[in-house]
PDB file of C-alpha atoms in Angstrom:
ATOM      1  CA  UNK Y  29     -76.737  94.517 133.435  1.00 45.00           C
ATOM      2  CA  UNK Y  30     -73.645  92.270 133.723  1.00 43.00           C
ATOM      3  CA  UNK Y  31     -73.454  88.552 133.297  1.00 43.00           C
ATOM      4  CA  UNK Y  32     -72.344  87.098 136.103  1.00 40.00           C
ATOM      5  CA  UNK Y  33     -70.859  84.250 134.478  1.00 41.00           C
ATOM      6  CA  UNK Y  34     -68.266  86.935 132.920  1.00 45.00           C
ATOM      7  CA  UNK Y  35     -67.005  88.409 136.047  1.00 46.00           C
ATOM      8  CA  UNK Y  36     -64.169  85.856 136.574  1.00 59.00           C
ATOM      9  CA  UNK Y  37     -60.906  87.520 135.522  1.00 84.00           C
ATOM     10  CA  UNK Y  38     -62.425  90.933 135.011  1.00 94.00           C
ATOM     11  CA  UNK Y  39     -62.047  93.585 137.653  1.00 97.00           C
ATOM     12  CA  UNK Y  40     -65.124  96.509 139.112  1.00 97.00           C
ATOM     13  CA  UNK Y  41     -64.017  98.552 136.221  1.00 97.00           C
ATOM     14  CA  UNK Y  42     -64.503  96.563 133.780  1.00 97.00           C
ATOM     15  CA  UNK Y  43     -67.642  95.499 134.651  1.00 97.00           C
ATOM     16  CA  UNK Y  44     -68.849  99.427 135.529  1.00 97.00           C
ATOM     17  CA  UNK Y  45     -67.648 100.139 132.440  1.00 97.00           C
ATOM     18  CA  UNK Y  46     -70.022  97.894 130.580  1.00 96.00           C
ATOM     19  CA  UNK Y  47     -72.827  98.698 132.448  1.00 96.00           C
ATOM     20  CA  UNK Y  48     -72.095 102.264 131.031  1.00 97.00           C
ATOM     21  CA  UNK Y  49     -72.067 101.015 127.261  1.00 97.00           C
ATOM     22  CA  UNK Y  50     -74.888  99.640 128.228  1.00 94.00           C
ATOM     23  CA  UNK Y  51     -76.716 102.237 129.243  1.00 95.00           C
ATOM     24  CA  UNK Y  52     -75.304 104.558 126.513  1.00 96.00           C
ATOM     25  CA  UNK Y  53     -76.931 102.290 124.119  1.00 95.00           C
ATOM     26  CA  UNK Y  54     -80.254 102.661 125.985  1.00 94.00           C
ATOM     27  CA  UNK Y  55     -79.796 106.617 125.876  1.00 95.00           C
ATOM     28  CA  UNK Y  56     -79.453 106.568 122.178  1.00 95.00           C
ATOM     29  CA  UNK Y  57     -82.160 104.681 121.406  1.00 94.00           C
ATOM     30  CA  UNK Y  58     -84.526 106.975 123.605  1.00 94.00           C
ATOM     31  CA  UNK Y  59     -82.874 109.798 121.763  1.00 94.00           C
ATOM     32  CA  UNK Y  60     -84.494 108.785 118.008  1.00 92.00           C
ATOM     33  CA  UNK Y  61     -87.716 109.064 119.532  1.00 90.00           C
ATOM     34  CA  UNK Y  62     -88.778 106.008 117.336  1.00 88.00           C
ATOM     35  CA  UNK Y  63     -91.425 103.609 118.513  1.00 90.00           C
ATOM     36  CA  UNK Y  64     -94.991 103.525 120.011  1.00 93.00           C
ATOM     37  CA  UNK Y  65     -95.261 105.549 123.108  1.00 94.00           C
ATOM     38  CA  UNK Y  66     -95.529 102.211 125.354  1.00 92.00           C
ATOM     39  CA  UNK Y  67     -91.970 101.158 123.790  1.00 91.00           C
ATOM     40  CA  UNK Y  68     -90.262 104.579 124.962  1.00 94.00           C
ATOM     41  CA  UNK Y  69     -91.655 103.932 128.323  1.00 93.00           C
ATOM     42  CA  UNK Y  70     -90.704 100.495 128.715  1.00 91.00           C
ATOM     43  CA  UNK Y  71     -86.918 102.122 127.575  1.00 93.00           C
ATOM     44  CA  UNK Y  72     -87.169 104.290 130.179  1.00 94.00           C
ATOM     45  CA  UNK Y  73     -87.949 102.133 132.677  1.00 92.00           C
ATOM     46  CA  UNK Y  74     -85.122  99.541 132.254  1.00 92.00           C
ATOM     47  CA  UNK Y  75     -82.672 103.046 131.937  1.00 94.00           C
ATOM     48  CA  UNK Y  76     -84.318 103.850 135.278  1.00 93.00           C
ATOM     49  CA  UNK Y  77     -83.652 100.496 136.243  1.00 91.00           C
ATOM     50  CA  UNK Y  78     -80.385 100.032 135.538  1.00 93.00           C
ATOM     51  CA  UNK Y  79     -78.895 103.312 136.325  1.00 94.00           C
ATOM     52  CA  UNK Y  80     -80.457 102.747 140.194  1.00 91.00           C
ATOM     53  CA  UNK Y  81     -78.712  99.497 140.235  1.00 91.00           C
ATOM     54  CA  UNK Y  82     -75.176 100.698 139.094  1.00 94.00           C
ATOM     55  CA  UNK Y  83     -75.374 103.546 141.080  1.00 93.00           C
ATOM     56  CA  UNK Y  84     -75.833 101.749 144.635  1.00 91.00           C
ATOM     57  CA  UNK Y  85     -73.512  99.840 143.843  1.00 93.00           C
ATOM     58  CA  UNK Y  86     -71.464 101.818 143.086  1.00 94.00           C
ATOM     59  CA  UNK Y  87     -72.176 103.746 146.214  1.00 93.00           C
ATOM     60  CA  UNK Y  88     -71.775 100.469 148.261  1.00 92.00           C
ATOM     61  CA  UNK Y  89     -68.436  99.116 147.122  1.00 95.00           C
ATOM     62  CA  UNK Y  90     -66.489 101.435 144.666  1.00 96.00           C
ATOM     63  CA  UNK Y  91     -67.239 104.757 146.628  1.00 96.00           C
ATOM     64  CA  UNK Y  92     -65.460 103.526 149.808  1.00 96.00           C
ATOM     65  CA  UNK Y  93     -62.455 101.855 147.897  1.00 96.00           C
ATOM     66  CA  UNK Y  94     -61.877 105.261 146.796  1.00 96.00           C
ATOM     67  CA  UNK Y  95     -62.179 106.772 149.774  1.00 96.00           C
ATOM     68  CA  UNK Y  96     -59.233 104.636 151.146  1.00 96.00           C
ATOM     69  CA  UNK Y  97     -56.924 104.219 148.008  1.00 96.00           C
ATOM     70  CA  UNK Y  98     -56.877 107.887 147.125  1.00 97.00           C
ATOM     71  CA  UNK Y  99     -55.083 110.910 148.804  1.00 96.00           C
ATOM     72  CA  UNK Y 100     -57.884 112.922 147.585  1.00 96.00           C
ATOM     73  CA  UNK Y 101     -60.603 110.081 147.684  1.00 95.00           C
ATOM     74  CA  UNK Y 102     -63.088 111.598 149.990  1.00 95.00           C
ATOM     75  CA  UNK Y 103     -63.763 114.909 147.302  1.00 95.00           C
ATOM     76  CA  UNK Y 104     -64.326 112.380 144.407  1.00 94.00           C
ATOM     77  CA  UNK Y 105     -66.368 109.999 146.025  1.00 94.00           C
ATOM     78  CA  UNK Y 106     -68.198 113.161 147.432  1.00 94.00           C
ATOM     79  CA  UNK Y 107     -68.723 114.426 143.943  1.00 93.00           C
ATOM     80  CA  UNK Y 108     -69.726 111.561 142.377  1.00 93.00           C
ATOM     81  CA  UNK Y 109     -72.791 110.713 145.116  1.00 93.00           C
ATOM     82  CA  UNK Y 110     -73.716 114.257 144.247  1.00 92.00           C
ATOM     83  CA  UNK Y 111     -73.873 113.497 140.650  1.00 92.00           C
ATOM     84  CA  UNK Y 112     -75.866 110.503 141.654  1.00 92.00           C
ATOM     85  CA  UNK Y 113     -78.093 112.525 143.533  1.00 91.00           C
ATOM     86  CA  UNK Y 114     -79.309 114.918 140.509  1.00 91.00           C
ATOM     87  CA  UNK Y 115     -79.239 112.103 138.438  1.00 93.00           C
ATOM     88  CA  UNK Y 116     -82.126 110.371 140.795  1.00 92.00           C
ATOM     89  CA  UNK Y 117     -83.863 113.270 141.085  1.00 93.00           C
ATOM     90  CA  UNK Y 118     -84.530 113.610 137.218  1.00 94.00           C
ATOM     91  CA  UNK Y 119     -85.217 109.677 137.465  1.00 94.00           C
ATOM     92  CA  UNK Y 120     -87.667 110.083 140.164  1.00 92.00           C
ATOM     93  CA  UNK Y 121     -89.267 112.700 137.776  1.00 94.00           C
ATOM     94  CA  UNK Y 122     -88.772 110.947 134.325  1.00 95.00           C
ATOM     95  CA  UNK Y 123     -91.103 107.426 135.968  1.00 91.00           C
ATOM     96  CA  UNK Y 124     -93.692 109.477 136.306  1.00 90.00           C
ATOM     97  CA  UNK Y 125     -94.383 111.373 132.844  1.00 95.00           C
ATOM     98  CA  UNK Y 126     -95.928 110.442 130.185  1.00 94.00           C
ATOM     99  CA  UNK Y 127     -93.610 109.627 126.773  1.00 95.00           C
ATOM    100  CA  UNK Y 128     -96.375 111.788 124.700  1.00 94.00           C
ATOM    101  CA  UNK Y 129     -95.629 114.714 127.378  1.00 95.00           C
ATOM    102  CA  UNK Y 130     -92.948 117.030 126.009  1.00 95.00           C
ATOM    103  CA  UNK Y 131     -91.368 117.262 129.748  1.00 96.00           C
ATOM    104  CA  UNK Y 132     -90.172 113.554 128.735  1.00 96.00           C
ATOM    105  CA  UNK Y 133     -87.912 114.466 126.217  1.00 95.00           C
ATOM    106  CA  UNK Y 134     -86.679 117.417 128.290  1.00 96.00           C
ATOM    107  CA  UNK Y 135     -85.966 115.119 131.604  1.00 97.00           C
ATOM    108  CA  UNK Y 136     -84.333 112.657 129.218  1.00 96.00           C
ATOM    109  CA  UNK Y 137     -81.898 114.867 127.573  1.00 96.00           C
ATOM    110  CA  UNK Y 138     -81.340 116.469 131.715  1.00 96.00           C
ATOM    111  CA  UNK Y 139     -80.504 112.604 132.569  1.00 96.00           C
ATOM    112  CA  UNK Y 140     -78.277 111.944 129.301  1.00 97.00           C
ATOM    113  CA  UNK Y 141     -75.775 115.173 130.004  1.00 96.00           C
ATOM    114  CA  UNK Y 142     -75.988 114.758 134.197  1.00 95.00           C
ATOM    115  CA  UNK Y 143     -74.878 110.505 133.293  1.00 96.00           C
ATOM    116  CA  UNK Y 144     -72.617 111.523 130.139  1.00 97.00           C
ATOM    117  CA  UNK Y 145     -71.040 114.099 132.380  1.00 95.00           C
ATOM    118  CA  UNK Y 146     -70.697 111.546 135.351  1.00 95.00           C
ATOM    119  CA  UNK Y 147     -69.209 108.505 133.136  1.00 96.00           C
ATOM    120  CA  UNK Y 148     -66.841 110.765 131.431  1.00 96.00           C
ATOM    121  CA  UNK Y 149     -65.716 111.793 135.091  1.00 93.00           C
ATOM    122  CA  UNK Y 150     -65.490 108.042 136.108  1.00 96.00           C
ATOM    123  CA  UNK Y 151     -63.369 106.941 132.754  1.00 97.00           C
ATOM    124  CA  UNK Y 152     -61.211 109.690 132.480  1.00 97.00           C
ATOM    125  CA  UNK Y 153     -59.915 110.306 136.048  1.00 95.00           C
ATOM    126  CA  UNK Y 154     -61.678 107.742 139.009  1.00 96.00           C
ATOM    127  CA  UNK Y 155     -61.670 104.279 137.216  1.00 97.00           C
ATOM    128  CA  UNK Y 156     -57.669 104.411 135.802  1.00 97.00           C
ATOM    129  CA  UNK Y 157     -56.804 106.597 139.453  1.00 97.00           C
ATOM    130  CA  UNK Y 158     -58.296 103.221 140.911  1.00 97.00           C
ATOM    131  CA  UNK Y 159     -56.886 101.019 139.253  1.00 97.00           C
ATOM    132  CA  UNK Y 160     -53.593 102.188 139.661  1.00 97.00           C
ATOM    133  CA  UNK Y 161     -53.779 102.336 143.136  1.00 97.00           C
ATOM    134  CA  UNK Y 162     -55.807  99.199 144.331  1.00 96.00           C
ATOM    135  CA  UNK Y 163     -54.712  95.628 144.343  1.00 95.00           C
ATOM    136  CA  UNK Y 164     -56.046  93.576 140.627  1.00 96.00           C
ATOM    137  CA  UNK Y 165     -57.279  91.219 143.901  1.00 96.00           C
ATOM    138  CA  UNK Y 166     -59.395  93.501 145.519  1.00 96.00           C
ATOM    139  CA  UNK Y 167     -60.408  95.201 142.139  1.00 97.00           C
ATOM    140  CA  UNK Y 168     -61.132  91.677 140.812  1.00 97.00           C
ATOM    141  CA  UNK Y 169     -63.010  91.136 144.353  1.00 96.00           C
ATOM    142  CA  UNK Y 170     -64.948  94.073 144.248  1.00 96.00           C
ATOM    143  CA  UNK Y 171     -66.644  93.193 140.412  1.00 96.00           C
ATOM    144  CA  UNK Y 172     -67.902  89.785 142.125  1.00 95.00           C
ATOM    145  CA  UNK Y 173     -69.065  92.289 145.239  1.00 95.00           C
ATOM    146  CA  UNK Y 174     -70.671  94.672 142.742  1.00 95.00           C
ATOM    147  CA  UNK Y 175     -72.487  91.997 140.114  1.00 94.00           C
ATOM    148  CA  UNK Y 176     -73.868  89.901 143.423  1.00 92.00           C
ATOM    149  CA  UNK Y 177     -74.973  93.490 144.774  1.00 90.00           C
ATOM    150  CA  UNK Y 178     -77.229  94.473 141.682  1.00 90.00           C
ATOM    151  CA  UNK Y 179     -78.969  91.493 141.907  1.00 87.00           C
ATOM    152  CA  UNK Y 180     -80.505  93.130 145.439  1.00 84.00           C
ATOM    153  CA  UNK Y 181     -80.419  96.306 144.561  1.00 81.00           C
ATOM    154  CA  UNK Y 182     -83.161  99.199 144.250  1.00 81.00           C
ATOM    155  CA  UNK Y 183     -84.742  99.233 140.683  1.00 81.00           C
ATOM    156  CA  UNK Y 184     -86.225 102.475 141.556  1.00 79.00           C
ATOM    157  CA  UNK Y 185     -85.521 105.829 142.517  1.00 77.00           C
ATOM    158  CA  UNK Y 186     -85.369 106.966 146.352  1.00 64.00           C
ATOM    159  CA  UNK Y 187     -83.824 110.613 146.129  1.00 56.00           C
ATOM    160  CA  UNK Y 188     -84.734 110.170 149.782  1.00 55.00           C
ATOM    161  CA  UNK Y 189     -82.398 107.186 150.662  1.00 50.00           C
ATOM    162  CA  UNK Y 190     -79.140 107.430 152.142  1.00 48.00           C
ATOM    163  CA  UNK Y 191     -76.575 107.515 149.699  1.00 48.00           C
ATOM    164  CA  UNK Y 192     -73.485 107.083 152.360  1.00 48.00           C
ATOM    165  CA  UNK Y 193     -72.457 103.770 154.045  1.00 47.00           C
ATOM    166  CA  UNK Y 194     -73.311 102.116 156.079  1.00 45.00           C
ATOM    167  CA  UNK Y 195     -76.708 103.206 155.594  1.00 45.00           C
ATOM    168  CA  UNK Y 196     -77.315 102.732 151.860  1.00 45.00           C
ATOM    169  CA  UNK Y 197     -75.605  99.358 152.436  1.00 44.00           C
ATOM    170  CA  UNK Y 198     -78.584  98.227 154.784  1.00 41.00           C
ATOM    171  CA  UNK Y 199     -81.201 100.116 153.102  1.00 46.00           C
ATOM    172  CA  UNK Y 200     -80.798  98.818 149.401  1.00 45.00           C
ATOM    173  CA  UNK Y 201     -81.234  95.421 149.820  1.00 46.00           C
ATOM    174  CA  UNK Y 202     -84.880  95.493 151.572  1.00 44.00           C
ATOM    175  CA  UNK Y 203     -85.417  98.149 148.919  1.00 50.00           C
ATOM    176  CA  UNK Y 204     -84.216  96.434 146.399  1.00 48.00           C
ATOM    177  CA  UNK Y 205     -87.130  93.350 146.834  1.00 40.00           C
ATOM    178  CA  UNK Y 206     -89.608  96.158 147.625  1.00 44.00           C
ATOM    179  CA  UNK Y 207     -88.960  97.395 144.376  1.00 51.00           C
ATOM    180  CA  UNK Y 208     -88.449  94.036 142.647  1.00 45.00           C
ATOM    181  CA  UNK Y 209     -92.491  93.082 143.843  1.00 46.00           C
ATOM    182  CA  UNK Y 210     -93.727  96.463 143.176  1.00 50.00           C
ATOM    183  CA  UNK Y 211     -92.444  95.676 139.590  1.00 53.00           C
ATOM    184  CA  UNK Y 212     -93.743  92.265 139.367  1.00 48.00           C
ATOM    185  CA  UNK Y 213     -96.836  93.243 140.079  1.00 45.00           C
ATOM    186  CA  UNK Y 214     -96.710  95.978 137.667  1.00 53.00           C
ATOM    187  CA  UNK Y 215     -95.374  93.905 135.031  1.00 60.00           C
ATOM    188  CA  UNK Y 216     -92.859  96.641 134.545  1.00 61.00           C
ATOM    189  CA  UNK Y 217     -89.294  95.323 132.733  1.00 60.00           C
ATOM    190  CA  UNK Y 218     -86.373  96.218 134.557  1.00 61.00           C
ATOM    191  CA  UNK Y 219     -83.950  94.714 132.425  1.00 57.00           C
ATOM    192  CA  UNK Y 220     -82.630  94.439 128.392  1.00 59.00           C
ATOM    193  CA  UNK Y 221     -83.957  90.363 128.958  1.00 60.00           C
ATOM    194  CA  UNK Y 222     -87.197  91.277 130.175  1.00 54.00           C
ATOM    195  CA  UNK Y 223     -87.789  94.037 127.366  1.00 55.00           C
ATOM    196  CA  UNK Y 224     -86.609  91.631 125.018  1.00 59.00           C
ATOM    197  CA  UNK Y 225     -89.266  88.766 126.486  1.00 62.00           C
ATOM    198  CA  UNK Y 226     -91.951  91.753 126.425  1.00 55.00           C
ATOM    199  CA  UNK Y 227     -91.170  92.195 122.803  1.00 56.00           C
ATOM    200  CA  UNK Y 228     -91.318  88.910 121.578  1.00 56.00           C
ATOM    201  CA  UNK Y 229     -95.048  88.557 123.269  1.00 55.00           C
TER     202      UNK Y 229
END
């Protein structure tokens, strides 16, 4: 989602927080219900994508800051894997229907309210409790920590996974090129550049 080249001076919210305009903008164009069939899916599947990424990330690095830099860290960060949980559910559900299927737009507008719901909760209370209570270093740290991370991480859904550390930490990344093949050889875009490049073929 995030250029790397941008992460310099910004800190993990920033970048989180783009990654949620980002995905926003995916939601909204999913919610027109313009294009063929094939282009919804192809939507869907860098949404899928992208929310997976964010998420173990998210689980990986800003999860556990929170944990330590807030009195009542452990509850949020407990909340917010839940939230990731039903959210990867409907995901895990959503790759496999059909874009003609009415359950499509149903699961879609069940992922739009769980992740509207969960980046209100982040940008309202978690990111600006953060922030106020963690170094700019290790804030500014934990973007680079975050952007490297998505580059490894799952593309996919695994309801299944662990979502605490250490486990996800050592899961995700031999997931992550699982899931990076299993798209290759599905020639599946799991990114705004490789819809793009799909589009322009």
């Amino acid at each position: 989602m995030t250029n790397p080249q941008t992460t310099g001076d910004q800190d993990v919210v920033d970048i989180l927080v783009a990654d949620h305009r980002e995905v926003e903008t995916l939601f909204v164009e999913l919610e027109t219900r313009q294009g063929t069939p094939e282009h919804r899916r192809q939507l869907a599947d860098v949404m899928i994508a992208e929310l997976v990424r964010h998420a173990v990330a998210e689980e990986a690095y800003v999860y556990p800051t929170a944990r330590k830099a807030l009195p009542d860290g452990d509850q949020l960060a407990d909340h917010e894997i839940e939230e990731h949980s039903d959210a990867e559910r409907t995901m895990k559900d959503l790759e496999s229907v059909d874009p003609t299927d009415p359950r499509f737009d149903e699961l879609l507008a069940h992922l739009t309210s769980t992740i509207r719901h969960h980046v209100q909760d982040e940008e309202s209370d978690l990111f600006p409790r953060l922030r106020a209570a963690a170094a700019r270093e290790e804030l500014v740290e934990l973007a680079a920590k975050v952007t490297a991370f998505k580059k490894v991480a799952p593309t996919r859904p695994h309801p299944a996974a662990p979502d605490h550390p250490p486990a996800n930490k050592l899961l995700a990344p031999g997931t992550g090129m699982i899931d990076r093949l299993r798209d290759a050889l599905s020639d599946r875009p799991t990114s705004m550049d490789d819809l793009r490049e799909k589009q322009q073929h």
